Coordinates of C-alpha atoms and ligand atoms in Angstrom, one line a residue:
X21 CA -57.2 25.0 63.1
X22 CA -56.4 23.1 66.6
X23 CA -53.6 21.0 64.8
X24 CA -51.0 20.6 62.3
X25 CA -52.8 18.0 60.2
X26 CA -56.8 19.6 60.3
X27 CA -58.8 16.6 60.5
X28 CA -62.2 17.1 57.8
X29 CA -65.0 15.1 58.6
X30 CA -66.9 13.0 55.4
X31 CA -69.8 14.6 55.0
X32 CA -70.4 15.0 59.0
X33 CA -69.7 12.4 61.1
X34 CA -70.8 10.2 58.6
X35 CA -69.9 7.1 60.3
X36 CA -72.1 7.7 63.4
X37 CA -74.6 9.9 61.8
X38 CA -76.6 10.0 58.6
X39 CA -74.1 11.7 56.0
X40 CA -74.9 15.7 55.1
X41 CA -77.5 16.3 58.3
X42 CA -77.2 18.8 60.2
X43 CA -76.8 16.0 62.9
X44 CA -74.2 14.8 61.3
X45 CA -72.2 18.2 61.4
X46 CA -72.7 19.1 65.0
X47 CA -71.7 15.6 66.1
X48 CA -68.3 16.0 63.9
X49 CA -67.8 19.6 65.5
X50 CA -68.4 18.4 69.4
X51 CA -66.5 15.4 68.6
X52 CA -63.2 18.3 67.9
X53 CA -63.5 18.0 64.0
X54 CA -61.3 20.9 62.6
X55 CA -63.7 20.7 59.5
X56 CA -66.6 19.1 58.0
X57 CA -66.9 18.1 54.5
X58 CA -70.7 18.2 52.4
X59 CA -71.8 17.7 49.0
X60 CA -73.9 20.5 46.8
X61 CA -76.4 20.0 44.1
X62 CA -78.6 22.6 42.5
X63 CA -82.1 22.5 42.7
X64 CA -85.0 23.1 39.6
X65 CA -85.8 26.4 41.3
X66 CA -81.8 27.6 42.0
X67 CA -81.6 26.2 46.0
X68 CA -78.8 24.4 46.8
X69 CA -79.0 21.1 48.5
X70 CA -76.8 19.3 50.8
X71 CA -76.7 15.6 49.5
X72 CA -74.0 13.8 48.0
X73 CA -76.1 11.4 44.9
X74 CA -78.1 13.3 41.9
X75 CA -81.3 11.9 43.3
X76 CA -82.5 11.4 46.8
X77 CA -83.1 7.1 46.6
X78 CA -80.4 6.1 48.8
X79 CA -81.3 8.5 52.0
X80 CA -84.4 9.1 51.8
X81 CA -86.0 6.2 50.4
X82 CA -88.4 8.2 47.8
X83 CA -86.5 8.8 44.4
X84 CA -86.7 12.3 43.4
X85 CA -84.2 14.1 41.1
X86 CA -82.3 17.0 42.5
X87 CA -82.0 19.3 39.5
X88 CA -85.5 18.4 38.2
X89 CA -87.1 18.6 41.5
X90 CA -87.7 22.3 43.3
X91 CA -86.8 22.9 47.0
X92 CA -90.1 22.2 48.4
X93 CA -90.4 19.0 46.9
X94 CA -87.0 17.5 49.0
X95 CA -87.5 19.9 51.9
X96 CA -90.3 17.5 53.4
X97 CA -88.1 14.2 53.1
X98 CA -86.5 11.8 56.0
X99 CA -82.7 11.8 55.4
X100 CA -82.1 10.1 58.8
X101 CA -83.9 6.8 59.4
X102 CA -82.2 4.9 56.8
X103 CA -79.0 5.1 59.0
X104 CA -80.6 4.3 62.4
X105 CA -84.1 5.0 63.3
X106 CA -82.8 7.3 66.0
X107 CA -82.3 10.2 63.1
X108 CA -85.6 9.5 61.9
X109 CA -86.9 13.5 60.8
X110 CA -83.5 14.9 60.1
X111 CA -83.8 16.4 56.8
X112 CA -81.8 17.5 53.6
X113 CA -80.3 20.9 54.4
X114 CA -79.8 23.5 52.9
X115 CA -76.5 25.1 52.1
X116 CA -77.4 28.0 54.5
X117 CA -79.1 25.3 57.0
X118 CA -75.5 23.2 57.0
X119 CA -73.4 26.3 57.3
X120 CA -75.4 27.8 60.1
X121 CA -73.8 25.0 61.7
X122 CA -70.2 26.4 61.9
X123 CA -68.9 27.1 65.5
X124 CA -67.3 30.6 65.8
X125 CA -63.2 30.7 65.6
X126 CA -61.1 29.0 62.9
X127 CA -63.4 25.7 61.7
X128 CA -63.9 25.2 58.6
X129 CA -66.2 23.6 55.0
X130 CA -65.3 22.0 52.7
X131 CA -68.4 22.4 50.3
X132 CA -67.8 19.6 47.6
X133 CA -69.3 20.7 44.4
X134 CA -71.3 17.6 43.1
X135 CA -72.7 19.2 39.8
X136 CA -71.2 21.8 37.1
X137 CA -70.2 24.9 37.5
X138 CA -74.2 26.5 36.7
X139 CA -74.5 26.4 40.5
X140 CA -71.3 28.9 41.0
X141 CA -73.1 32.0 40.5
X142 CA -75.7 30.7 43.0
X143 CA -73.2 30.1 45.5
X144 CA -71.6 33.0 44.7
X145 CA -74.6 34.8 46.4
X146 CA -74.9 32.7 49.1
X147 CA -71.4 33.2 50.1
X148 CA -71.4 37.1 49.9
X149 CA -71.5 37.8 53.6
X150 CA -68.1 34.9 54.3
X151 CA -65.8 37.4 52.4
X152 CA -64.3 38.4 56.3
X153 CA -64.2 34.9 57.9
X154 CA -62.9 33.3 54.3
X155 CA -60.7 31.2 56.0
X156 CA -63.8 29.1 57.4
X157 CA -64.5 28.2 54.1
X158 CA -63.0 26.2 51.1
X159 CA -64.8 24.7 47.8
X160 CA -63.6 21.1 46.2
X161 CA -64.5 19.0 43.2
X162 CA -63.6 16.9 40.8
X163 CA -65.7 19.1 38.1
X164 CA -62.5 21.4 36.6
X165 CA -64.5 24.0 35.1
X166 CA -66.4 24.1 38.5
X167 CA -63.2 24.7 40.5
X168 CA -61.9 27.2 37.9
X169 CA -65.4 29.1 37.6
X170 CA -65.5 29.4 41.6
X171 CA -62.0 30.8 41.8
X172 CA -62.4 33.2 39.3
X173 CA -65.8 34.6 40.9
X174 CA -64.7 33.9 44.4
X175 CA -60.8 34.5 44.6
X176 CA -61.0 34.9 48.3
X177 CA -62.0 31.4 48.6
X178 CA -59.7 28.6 49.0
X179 CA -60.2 26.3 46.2
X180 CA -58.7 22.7 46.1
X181 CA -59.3 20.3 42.8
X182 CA -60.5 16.7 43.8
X183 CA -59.1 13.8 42.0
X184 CA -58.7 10.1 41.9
X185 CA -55.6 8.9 40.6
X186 CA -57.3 7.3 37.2
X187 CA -59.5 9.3 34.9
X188 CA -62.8 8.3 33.5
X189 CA -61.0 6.5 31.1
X190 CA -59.4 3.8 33.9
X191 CA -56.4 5.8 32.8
X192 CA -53.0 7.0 35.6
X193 CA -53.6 10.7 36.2
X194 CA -50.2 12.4 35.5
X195 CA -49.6 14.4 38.2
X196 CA -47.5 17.0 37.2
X197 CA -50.1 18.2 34.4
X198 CA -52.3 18.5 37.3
X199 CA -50.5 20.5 39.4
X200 CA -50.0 22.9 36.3
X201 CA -53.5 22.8 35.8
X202 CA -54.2 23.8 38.9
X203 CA -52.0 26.6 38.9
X204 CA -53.5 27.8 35.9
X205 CA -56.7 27.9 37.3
X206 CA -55.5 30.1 40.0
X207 CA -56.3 27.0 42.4
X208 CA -54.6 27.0 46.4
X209 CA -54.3 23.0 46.5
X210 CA -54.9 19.7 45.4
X211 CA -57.6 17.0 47.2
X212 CA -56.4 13.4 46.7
X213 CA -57.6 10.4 47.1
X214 CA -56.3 7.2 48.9
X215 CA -55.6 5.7 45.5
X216 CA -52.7 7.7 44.9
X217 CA -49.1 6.3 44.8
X218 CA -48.7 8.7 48.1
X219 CA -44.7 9.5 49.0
X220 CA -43.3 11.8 50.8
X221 CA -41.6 13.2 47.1
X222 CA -45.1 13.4 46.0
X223 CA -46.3 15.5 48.8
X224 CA -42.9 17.9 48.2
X225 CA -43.5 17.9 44.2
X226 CA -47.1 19.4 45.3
X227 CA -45.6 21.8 48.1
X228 CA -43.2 22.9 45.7
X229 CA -45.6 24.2 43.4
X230 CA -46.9 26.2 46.1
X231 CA -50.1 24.2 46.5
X232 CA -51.4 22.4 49.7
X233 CA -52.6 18.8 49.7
X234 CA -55.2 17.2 50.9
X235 CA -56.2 12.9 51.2
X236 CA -59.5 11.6 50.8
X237 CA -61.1 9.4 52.6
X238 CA -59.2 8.0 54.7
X239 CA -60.3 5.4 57.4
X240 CA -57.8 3.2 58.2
X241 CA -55.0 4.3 61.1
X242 CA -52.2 2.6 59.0
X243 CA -53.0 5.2 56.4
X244 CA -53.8 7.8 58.5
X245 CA -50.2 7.5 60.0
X246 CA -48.8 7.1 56.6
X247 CA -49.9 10.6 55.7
X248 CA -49.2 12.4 59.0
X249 CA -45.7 11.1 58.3
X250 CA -45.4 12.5 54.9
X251 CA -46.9 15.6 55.8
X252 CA -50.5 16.1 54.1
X253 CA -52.4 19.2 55.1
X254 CA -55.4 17.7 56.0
X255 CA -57.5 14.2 56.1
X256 CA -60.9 13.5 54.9
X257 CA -62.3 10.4 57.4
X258 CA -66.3 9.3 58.1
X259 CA -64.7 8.8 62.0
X260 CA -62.7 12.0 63.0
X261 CA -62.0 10.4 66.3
X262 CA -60.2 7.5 65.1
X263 CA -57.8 10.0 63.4
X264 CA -57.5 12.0 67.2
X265 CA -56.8 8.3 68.6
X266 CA -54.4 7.3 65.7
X267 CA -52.2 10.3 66.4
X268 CA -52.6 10.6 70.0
X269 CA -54.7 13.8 70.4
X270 CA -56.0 15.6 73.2
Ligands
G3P2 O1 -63.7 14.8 50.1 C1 -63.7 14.3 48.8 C2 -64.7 13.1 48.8 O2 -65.8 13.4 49.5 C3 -65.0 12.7 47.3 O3 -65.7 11.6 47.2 O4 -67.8 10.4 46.6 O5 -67.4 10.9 49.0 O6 -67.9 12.8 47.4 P1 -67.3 11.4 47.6
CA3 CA1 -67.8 14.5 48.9

């Protein structure tokens, strides 16, 4: 990683580019992006697909299912126009398409688990050959059993757990049960999002447990200096360069 605080780009450079394209991860790593974040459903036929909602309706403009649809049915569809006509023909990747994308040296994914944890063994075998550059590699989501199952297959992996600070039921998330969680699960860190009460003792509490921690998604420079200041690990932004600007980067 070029800096202290490894700036992860929202699925791509999702602010300039149409979110989880290929276009929208090269543009994130010429633009200096120490990582790039994407989104993984599994398809009827076992693929895995790079797109964040359960069916394609938002960016493609045809609504077709991901786990009821195979491959070949999404390979064909436009995942670019709807941001600007200028992407018009980039496509949903695949897994393997997005993570060709990865520049040699110490860059890394962030592959966001969107479904359950079915699609670990899947990934499991599309990882195999990362076991030596494990470090350009790390798995979120918000889906516990996912992030468990995936550690326990994958334990080379770094593994973060995603969370908001309410649960499902509009309920405070009591942080210190989900630290112990995650260190149950074998888990190297917590992803949290922008909603949390962040402090400089929260960030320790979370150090102290041996974890690293991580903010999502972050797009404002008054936050983004707020958490540089406190001493995250890493920011998730749609605009990687604002973070460079914010904090003065070469
Ligand atoms: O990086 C975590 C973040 O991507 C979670 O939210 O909805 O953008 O996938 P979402
Ligand atoms: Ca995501």
């Amino acid at each position: 990683m070029a800096n202290a605080l490894e700036i992860i780009a929202h699925r791509g450079f999702s602010a300039r580019a149409p979110e989880n394209t290929v276009a929208a991860f090269e543009l994130a790593w010429k633009s200096k992006a120490d990582a790039c974040e994407l989104d993984v459903h599994l398809t009827a036929d076992q693929q895995i697909a790079v797109i964040h909602d359960k069916d394609t309706e938002r960016t493609t403009g045809t609504k077709l299912s991901i786990s009821k649809s195979n491959w070949a049915d999404l390979a064909g569809l436009d995942a670019g126009s709807w941001k600007d006509r200028a992407f018009t023909g980039e496509k949903i990747p695949t897994l393997k398409q997005a993570l060709a994308t990865l520049p040699k040296g110490n860059r890394r994914f962030f592959i966001e688990i969107k479904c359950g944890p079915e699609i670990v063994p899947v990934l499991q075998s599309e990882l195999a050959g990362y076991e030596k550059k494990a470090s350009q590699l790390a798995v979120i989501s918000f889906n516990k059993e996912a992030t468990a199952a995936t550690k326990k297959a994958m334990p080379w992996l770094k593994v973060y757990q995603l969370s908001g600070a309410k649960n499902s039921k509009k309920q405070p998330v009591d942080l210190t049960a989900l630290i112990a969680e995650a260190r149950a699960a074998g888990l190297d860190g917590l992803d949290l999002g922008l909603d949390w009460p962040w402090t400089a003792e929260m960030v320790a509490q979370i150090r102290a447990a041996g974890l690293g921690v991580f903010a999502y998604t972050v797009n404002k420079p008054a936050d983004v200096r707020k958490l540089a200041s406190i001493g995250v690990d890493g920011i998730t932004t749609d605009d990687p360069t604002m973070i460079r600007a914010t904090l003065a980067l070469q």
